[in-house]
XYZ file of C-alpha atoms in Angstrom:
551
model
C 0.000 0.000 0.000
C 2.960 2.346 0.514
C 3.767 2.124 -3.166
C 0.208 3.074 -4.013
C 0.271 6.071 -1.706
C 3.477 7.316 -3.355
C 1.929 6.925 -6.793
C -1.447 8.547 -6.177
C -0.196 12.156 -6.159
C 1.315 11.561 -9.592
C -1.884 9.999 -10.864
C -4.122 12.699 -9.464
C -2.225 15.332 -11.417
C -3.069 13.450 -14.585
C -6.654 12.725 -13.598
C -7.439 16.428 -13.711
C -6.822 16.306 -17.447
C -9.203 13.429 -18.112
C -12.236 14.286 -20.214
C -14.543 11.983 -18.244
C -13.473 11.729 -14.628
C -15.250 14.196 -12.361
C -18.064 13.943 -9.838
C -21.077 16.290 -10.162
C -21.067 19.608 -8.338
C -24.005 21.350 -6.726
C -25.563 24.337 -8.407
C -25.706 27.620 -6.555
C -27.189 29.746 -9.320
C -30.604 31.293 -9.770
C -32.983 29.677 -12.237
C -35.665 32.274 -12.895
C -34.443 33.600 -16.238
C -32.749 30.513 -17.630
C -34.175 29.255 -20.907
C -35.554 25.768 -21.272
C -33.538 23.678 -23.737
C -34.879 20.981 -26.040
C -32.502 19.126 -28.340
C -34.179 16.857 -30.896
C -32.162 14.320 -32.870
C -34.001 13.002 -35.913
C -32.610 9.723 -37.199
C -31.024 9.353 -40.665
C -32.682 12.534 -41.920
C -31.090 14.149 -44.953
C -30.537 17.824 -45.603
C -32.685 17.312 -48.719
C -35.593 15.742 -46.802
C -37.220 18.976 -45.612
C -39.111 21.541 -47.624
C -37.374 24.372 -45.737
C -34.111 23.011 -47.196
C -35.485 22.853 -50.706
C -37.387 19.565 -50.907
C -40.298 19.824 -53.326
C -41.687 16.296 -53.270
C -42.518 16.250 -49.565
C -43.901 18.976 -47.314
C -42.796 19.536 -43.714
C -44.855 22.538 -42.558
C -44.075 22.293 -38.847
C -40.310 22.075 -39.322
C -40.594 24.824 -41.932
C -42.319 27.015 -39.332
C -39.571 26.219 -36.842
C -36.941 27.264 -39.395
C -38.858 30.415 -40.262
C -38.904 31.426 -36.608
C -35.284 30.608 -35.875
C -31.764 30.228 -37.190
C -31.531 27.797 -40.102
C -28.002 26.487 -40.643
C -26.776 25.476 -44.078
C -23.257 24.476 -43.084
C -23.695 22.456 -39.879
C -22.226 19.025 -39.253
C -22.707 16.008 -37.050
C -19.461 14.608 -35.706
C -20.001 11.229 -37.333
C -21.853 9.537 -40.164
C -23.492 6.959 -37.884
C -25.725 7.079 -34.845
C -23.830 5.963 -31.754
C -20.675 8.056 -32.229
C -22.669 11.121 -33.248
C -24.738 10.994 -30.039
C -21.631 10.292 -27.978
C -19.924 13.368 -29.428
C -22.843 15.660 -28.645
C -23.322 14.534 -25.044
C -19.643 14.281 -24.076
C -18.153 17.116 -26.115
C -15.420 14.693 -27.130
C -14.733 13.272 -30.566
C -15.967 9.674 -30.432
C -12.979 8.349 -32.340
C -10.839 9.194 -29.313
C -12.494 6.350 -27.390
C -12.818 2.690 -28.255
C -16.252 1.053 -28.298
C -18.073 4.021 -29.816
C -19.001 2.273 -33.049
C -22.638 1.367 -33.842
C -23.788 -0.274 -30.605
C -25.790 -3.514 -30.430
C -28.974 -3.564 -28.392
C -27.327 -5.272 -25.429
C -24.230 -3.066 -25.256
C -22.982 -1.747 -21.947
C -23.276 1.986 -21.351
C -20.438 3.380 -23.456
C -20.231 6.759 -21.707
C -18.253 6.339 -18.515
C -20.279 7.317 -15.461
C -17.424 9.591 -14.353
C -17.757 11.589 -17.565
C -19.219 15.068 -17.162
C -21.871 15.013 -19.875
C -23.863 17.915 -21.240
C -26.730 16.704 -19.039
C -24.416 16.845 -15.998
C -23.393 20.378 -16.923
C -27.015 21.446 -17.186
C -27.873 19.786 -13.881
C -25.024 21.779 -12.381
C -26.754 24.852 -13.790
C -30.023 23.954 -12.060
C -31.880 22.149 -14.832
C -34.255 19.216 -14.642
C -33.007 16.791 -17.288
C -34.721 14.088 -19.311
C -33.885 11.698 -22.149
C -36.773 10.452 -24.280
C -36.734 8.275 -27.403
C -33.833 6.698 -29.217
C -30.765 6.224 -27.010
C -28.230 3.936 -28.740
C -25.472 4.560 -26.221
C -25.760 1.272 -24.380
C -27.128 0.383 -20.948
C -25.789 -1.548 -18.010
C -22.315 -2.673 -16.989
C -19.539 -4.192 -19.046
C -20.565 -7.616 -20.212
C -23.974 -6.518 -21.452
C -27.416 -5.476 -20.312
C -29.635 -7.486 -17.978
C -33.123 -6.397 -18.987
C -34.843 -8.396 -16.225
C -33.536 -6.443 -13.245
C -33.039 -2.745 -12.537
C -30.676 -1.598 -15.281
C -27.692 0.339 -14.050
C -25.774 2.278 -15.128
C -28.286 3.979 -17.404
C -29.064 7.477 -18.645
C -29.731 8.495 -15.049
C -26.114 7.613 -14.269
C -24.778 10.275 -16.645
C -26.825 13.332 -15.794
C -30.440 12.615 -16.710
C -33.112 12.752 -14.011
C -35.570 10.856 -16.193
C -35.307 8.378 -19.039
C -37.836 6.774 -21.362
C -35.750 5.277 -24.107
C -35.396 2.875 -26.985
C -32.217 1.001 -25.984
C -30.644 0.956 -29.450
C -32.388 1.248 -32.829
C -35.826 0.078 -33.887
C -34.330 -2.563 -36.172
C -32.365 -4.098 -33.288
C -33.587 -6.259 -30.417
C -34.793 -5.928 -27.724
C -37.924 -4.207 -29.029
C -38.899 -2.710 -25.678
C -38.888 0.637 -23.913
C -36.819 1.306 -20.796
C -38.087 3.818 -18.240
C -35.840 4.797 -15.361
C -33.916 1.556 -15.475
C -36.854 -0.804 -15.920
C -38.322 -2.436 -19.019
C -41.820 -1.044 -19.410
C -44.543 -3.676 -19.035
C -42.195 -6.600 -18.438
C -43.732 -9.725 -16.906
C -41.132 -11.117 -14.474
C -42.359 -14.600 -15.320
C -41.355 -14.052 -18.954
C -37.741 -12.839 -18.749
C -35.948 -11.336 -21.718
C -32.904 -12.975 -23.264
C -30.927 -11.137 -25.942
C -27.964 -12.244 -28.035
C -26.071 -10.825 -30.977
C -23.928 -13.945 -31.333
C -26.413 -16.800 -31.679
C -30.097 -17.604 -31.630
C -31.768 -17.749 -28.226
C -35.137 -19.323 -27.532
C -37.492 -20.597 -30.191
C -39.036 -17.427 -31.594
C -39.239 -17.407 -35.409
C -36.519 -15.698 -37.424
C -36.498 -14.142 -40.843
C -33.955 -16.662 -42.021
C -35.831 -19.747 -40.799
C -39.423 -18.574 -41.221
C -39.650 -16.184 -44.180
C -43.345 -17.037 -44.585
C -44.052 -15.120 -41.344
C -42.378 -11.917 -42.525
C -44.567 -8.942 -43.488
C -41.649 -6.592 -44.278
C -38.970 -8.499 -46.120
C -35.296 -7.684 -45.588
C -33.208 -6.457 -48.485
C -30.050 -7.302 -46.571
C -28.910 -8.248 -43.126
C -32.128 -8.090 -41.145
C -33.023 -11.773 -40.847
C -32.976 -12.597 -37.131
C -35.859 -12.603 -34.607
C -39.213 -11.546 -36.043
C -41.107 -8.931 -34.002
C -44.440 -7.632 -35.332
C -43.795 -9.431 -38.618
C -40.467 -7.607 -39.041
C -37.152 -9.487 -38.843
C -34.590 -7.596 -36.765
C -30.857 -7.529 -36.151
C -30.092 -9.830 -33.205
C -32.022 -12.545 -31.418
C -34.367 -12.251 -28.466
C -36.931 -14.280 -26.593
C -39.213 -13.400 -23.692
C -40.791 -10.119 -22.681
C -43.875 -10.518 -24.879
C -45.942 -8.146 -22.760
C -43.278 -5.445 -23.129
C -42.849 -5.507 -26.922
C -43.639 -2.296 -28.725
C -45.897 -1.917 -31.741
C -43.827 -0.154 -34.370
C -46.654 2.012 -35.691
C -47.188 3.456 -32.182
C -43.587 4.385 -31.354
C -43.778 8.006 -32.538
C -46.992 8.588 -30.590
C -45.557 7.063 -27.414
C -42.256 8.926 -27.319
C -43.950 12.200 -28.322
C -46.437 11.723 -25.473
C -43.600 11.077 -23.013
C -41.721 14.144 -24.227
C -44.798 16.334 -23.852
C -45.396 14.988 -20.346
C -41.814 15.786 -19.364
C -42.200 19.344 -20.648
C -45.498 19.861 -18.822
C -44.156 18.371 -15.596
C -41.221 20.799 -15.527
C -42.810 23.935 -16.939
C -42.206 25.824 -13.682
C -38.445 25.225 -13.697
C -35.707 25.260 -16.322
C -35.520 21.903 -18.060
C -33.356 20.125 -20.617
C -35.061 17.548 -22.822
C -32.864 15.375 -25.033
C -35.197 13.694 -27.505
C -34.328 11.129 -30.157
C -36.951 10.209 -32.718
C -36.963 6.813 -34.403
C -37.972 8.474 -37.664
C -36.735 8.164 -40.367
C -34.692 5.063 -39.446
C -35.660 1.603 -40.701
C -37.976 -0.195 -40.324
C -40.153 2.660 -41.517
C -43.580 1.872 -40.094
C -45.802 4.958 -40.073
C -48.919 5.208 -37.959
C -52.060 4.674 -40.073
C -52.633 8.463 -39.896
C -49.606 8.916 -42.155
C -49.461 5.678 -44.136
C -49.724 6.333 -47.864
C -50.015 10.108 -47.417
C -46.671 11.275 -48.801
C -46.710 9.663 -52.233
C -43.093 8.637 -51.587
C -43.694 5.310 -49.891
C -43.076 4.616 -46.234
C -39.878 6.658 -46.099
C -41.840 9.716 -47.158
C -44.659 8.811 -44.767
C -42.357 8.745 -41.749
C -40.985 12.147 -42.753
C -44.567 13.381 -42.388
C -44.750 11.592 -39.043
C -41.525 13.258 -37.926
C -42.930 16.641 -38.914
C -46.040 15.893 -36.834
C -43.816 15.060 -33.847
C -42.047 18.408 -34.085
C -45.395 20.135 -34.431
C -46.647 18.462 -31.252
C -43.633 19.653 -29.287
C -44.070 23.195 -30.609
C -47.797 23.147 -29.802
C -47.080 21.966 -26.258
C -44.677 24.855 -25.697
C -47.237 27.285 -27.087
C -50.090 25.919 -24.967
C -47.988 26.177 -21.802
C -46.874 29.711 -22.775
C -43.203 28.797 -22.465
C -42.186 28.832 -26.143
C -40.605 32.294 -25.960
C -37.997 31.258 -23.430
C -37.332 27.778 -24.792
C -34.341 27.031 -27.002
C -35.507 24.348 -29.429
C -32.769 22.732 -31.495
C -33.701 20.330 -34.276
C -31.156 18.332 -36.239
C -30.193 14.830 -37.394
C -27.640 12.393 -36.023
C -26.185 11.745 -39.486
C -27.073 11.859 -43.145
C -29.682 9.858 -45.038
C -29.742 6.342 -46.436
C -32.418 5.042 -48.769
C -32.224 1.234 -48.666
C -30.957 0.399 -45.202
C -32.113 -3.178 -44.900
C -35.762 -3.667 -45.852
C -37.697 -3.993 -49.100
C -39.801 -0.879 -48.500
C -39.487 0.445 -52.078
C -37.689 3.537 -50.818
C -35.668 3.786 -54.051
C -38.533 2.951 -56.371
C -40.868 5.538 -54.829
C -38.469 8.485 -54.543
C -40.359 10.200 -57.358
C -37.568 12.710 -57.864
C -37.026 13.337 -54.141
C -33.330 13.816 -53.241
C -32.639 13.115 -49.539
C -28.923 13.946 -49.976
C -29.638 17.236 -51.736
C -26.706 18.112 -53.983
C -24.206 16.277 -51.795
C -22.263 13.075 -52.334
C -22.504 9.995 -50.109
C -24.903 9.640 -47.207
C -25.110 7.775 -43.935
C -21.851 5.872 -43.230
C -19.851 8.125 -45.594
C -16.967 10.576 -45.252
C -18.484 12.568 -48.107
C -20.633 15.594 -47.332
C -24.044 13.918 -47.176
C -22.756 11.698 -44.378
C -22.516 14.469 -41.792
C -23.827 17.723 -43.282
C -27.259 17.790 -41.682
C -30.262 20.024 -41.099
C -29.738 22.183 -38.016
C -32.301 24.685 -36.740
C -32.264 26.765 -33.541
C -35.335 28.650 -32.310
C -35.446 30.907 -29.234
C -38.103 33.573 -29.785
C -37.068 35.685 -26.801
C -33.503 36.135 -28.013
C -33.024 34.897 -31.567
C -34.064 36.701 -34.714
C -34.925 34.487 -37.690
C -32.079 34.230 -40.167
C -30.079 31.904 -42.371
C -26.752 30.887 -40.880
C -23.983 29.984 -43.331
C -21.158 29.691 -40.797
C -19.275 26.428 -40.438
C -20.562 24.753 -37.271
C -20.277 21.374 -35.551
C -22.697 19.680 -33.174
C -19.779 19.010 -30.855
C -19.794 22.712 -29.967
C -23.350 22.751 -28.596
C -22.049 21.653 -25.177
C -19.538 24.470 -24.638
C -21.813 27.042 -26.270
C -24.716 26.293 -23.924
C -22.359 26.362 -20.949
C -21.236 29.822 -22.050
C -24.817 30.991 -22.428
C -25.606 29.912 -18.878
C -22.271 31.181 -17.523
C -21.741 27.670 -16.221
C -17.998 27.007 -15.888
C -16.794 23.813 -17.507
C -15.006 21.595 -15.063
C -11.425 20.691 -15.859
C -11.257 18.224 -18.704
C -14.988 18.283 -19.465
C -15.990 18.479 -23.124
C -12.363 18.510 -24.342
C -13.196 18.983 -28.031
C -16.179 21.310 -27.650
C -15.576 24.947 -28.520
C -17.664 27.929 -27.513
C -19.447 29.392 -30.535
C -22.515 30.818 -28.832
C -22.985 33.790 -31.142
C -22.919 31.496 -34.159
C -25.401 29.122 -32.497
C -27.767 32.027 -31.853
C -27.268 33.558 -35.296
C -25.619 36.716 -33.973
C -22.539 36.373 -36.173
C -21.357 34.115 -38.969
C -17.772 33.443 -37.953
C -16.663 30.061 -39.216
C -15.307 27.411 -36.910
C -11.606 27.052 -37.733
C -12.190 23.472 -38.878
C -14.734 20.644 -38.733
C -13.760 16.998 -38.386
C -15.926 14.282 -39.970
C -15.877 10.541 -39.228
C -17.202 7.726 -41.408
C -18.238 4.152 -40.623
C -14.644 2.907 -40.811
C -13.249 5.716 -38.638
C -11.713 7.412 -41.644
C -11.506 11.102 -40.815
C -11.958 14.171 -42.970
C -11.356 17.799 -42.109
C -12.897 20.971 -43.534
C -11.172 24.323 -43.288
C -12.381 27.277 -45.277
C -13.190 26.200 -48.806
C -11.144 22.994 -48.598
C -11.999 19.486 -47.510
C -9.354 16.818 -47.015
C -10.108 13.095 -46.550
C -7.231 11.099 -45.143
C -6.030 7.974 -47.000
C -7.699 4.747 -45.921
C -7.500 1.054 -46.679
C -11.201 0.709 -45.914
C -13.693 -0.397 -48.559
C -14.844 2.169 -51.099
C -18.438 0.921 -50.941
C -20.437 -0.216 -47.896
C -21.288 -3.855 -48.586
C -24.981 -3.852 -47.650
C -26.241 -0.401 -48.653
C -23.854 0.198 -51.587
C -23.121 3.613 -50.096
C -19.903 5.373 -51.120
C -17.839 5.527 -47.949
C -15.178 7.981 -49.061
C -12.340 5.558 -48.401
C -9.398 5.720 -50.789
C -5.753 4.750 -50.463
C -4.826 8.147 -51.881
C -5.492 11.481 -50.159
C -8.563 13.344 -51.366
C -8.979 17.106 -51.573
C -12.105 18.957 -52.642
C -12.792 22.640 -53.125
C -16.274 22.897 -51.603
C -16.695 26.478 -52.765
C -16.745 25.418 -56.413
C -17.390 21.687 -56.035
C -19.796 21.086 -53.122
C -20.750 17.722 -54.641
C -17.129 16.526 -54.341
C -16.874 15.387 -57.932
C -13.225 16.299 -58.542
C -10.319 15.274 -56.349
C -7.765 18.086 -56.701
C -5.142 16.739 -54.294
C -2.479 16.473 -56.996
C -3.017 20.059 -58.093
C -2.698 21.391 -54.526
C -0.088 19.367 -52.634
C 0.540 22.321 -50.318
C -3.099 22.339 -49.177
C -3.019 18.560 -48.728
C 0.070 18.906 -46.551
C -1.459 21.714 -44.501
C -4.740 19.921 -43.838
C -3.091 16.574 -43.251
C -0.887 18.130 -40.600
C -3.851 19.969 -39.097
C -5.832 16.736 -38.845
C -2.906 14.970 -37.217
C -2.578 17.801 -34.709
C -6.268 17.472 -33.852
C -5.790 13.754 -33.300
C -2.894 14.435 -30.938
C -4.468 17.462 -29.266
C -5.570 16.927 -25.674
C -4.372 13.343 -25.886
C -3.597 13.332 -22.178
C -7.103 14.579 -21.467
C -8.847 11.799 -23.282
C -6.736 8.674 -23.059
C -7.625 6.257 -20.274
C -4.364 6.042 -18.406
C -5.105 3.553 -15.662
C -7.853 1.891 -13.681
C -8.179 0.312 -10.284
C -9.093 -3.340 -9.942
C -11.148 -4.421 -6.906
C -9.332 -4.714 -3.614
C -8.163 -8.300 -3.190
C -6.207 -9.695 -0.286
C -5.586 -6.214 1.110
C -3.880 -5.016 -2.069
C -4.913 -2.630 -4.834
C -4.039 -3.472 -8.409
C -3.503 -0.618 -10.864
C -3.493 -1.400 -14.557
C -1.490 1.134 -16.603
C -2.571 1.442 -20.229
C 0.380 3.459 -21.469
C 3.430 3.082 -19.231
C 5.487 5.395 -21.459
C 3.489 8.334 -20.121
C 5.094 7.662 -16.759
C 8.606 7.335 -18.185
C 9.923 9.988 -15.813
C 9.163 7.682 -12.897
C 11.937 5.157 -13.331
C 10.557 2.433 -11.132
C 6.896 2.560 -12.046
C 6.972 -0.237 -14.606
C 8.408 -2.664 -12.092
C 6.316 -1.779 -9.079
C 4.092 -4.555 -7.738
C 0.836 -3.410 -6.200
């Protein structure tokens, strides 16, 4: 134990740099004038999917009204081209590629945000906010080793800053097809326990592969495991029949829960983080919207999404709290058309262009992978305008902290930058650079008119969706000012720009490395000794004996 006591002062000096290693602090501020904050993540929504962004084949009047009353961004980016890392980046203020295990999470993943991390929800709790998470989660639940859905689930969203949770554990095409509310599966019969696996079949429930005659929505690729509501999913489950959702009711249920949270906290500042399941597959609209778009079910769930936003806006209006509520609407990543089911999404596009003028889409390093709709409305403080400044979702965290004059604790949100005036449309100063991440963790960086995609050995095309991923063994450089569709790689014509952006990207990768790398952890106390596992002994090179110490 003496050796440990000598080491701890050295470790504590490093701990203060860690991005996710601080306990919550109490708030001492006054709440009366603080705005409510609602952040809504649509799922797989393209910048070309909304009529306020130029879509002509589908109408989104509620989102259009939101844009007309707020700041509509045309140059805003998610951190990543897939769901889990994008959500991780927003809530932690840290680039997801800095941490392992932030790829697309299965439905039984452990919570991937460390409970010592100071999340955006933690920061807002520090500032005196009631906090809630409603809808799609996709950040894992439970401890390492996977989620036990039959007992109180911990850690959960309540372990990382949220007072309340009503969530879809992963995606609607992944098992388990149940809701979790405050650590408990809603409606679960304890005599019918849930078993989930992503490795092998469990139980005897029919699967798409074994029982195609029972399928009502056929897979186009991949989705051929346990059938729930006639739809084959990714992964296998059995049990929990009384808790299974009905896909056509999901939007109604999570919208109702979101509205209830708003109403319950109307007398105090609140933060609602809401994730819709629309327009992710399987696209199962409520009968109110089925067949109404003329674009098939993908178009129908865009209408359903627009209804959801309208319901949230109406609730704020009816409670007379809209003026002092910041409502942010965006998407976790870009669009995909065929993402696993034969829903005729391609055949029924009818000239609709979810990607707009941009190349790629979900999964891709090209622009349509992460350039997303982004709208901010705050009637009391924000004048409607179009915002062309370069902006990243990762900066929402630090910008809101600045607005609330809430100091960021050491190491919190290490990659988030304060761009409050841009967020509120008060100036159009570009972020110095934006980093993009694709499915294969290939990174791209945008600075000014230039976009550089680093060389990659990853596949050029995603196997299932046939989406261009942006991977190439050669560096790519695009002039977005004259070539926003990224048609012409000009890296050979501008080797100086390639060198500059390559070096900038490498510096971003190395920046704050000490703040984000997990340096050590403590194993349980055994036989009166503490075991410390060091992940990178070279960091401690100045301590000559550390590598040989026995704890």
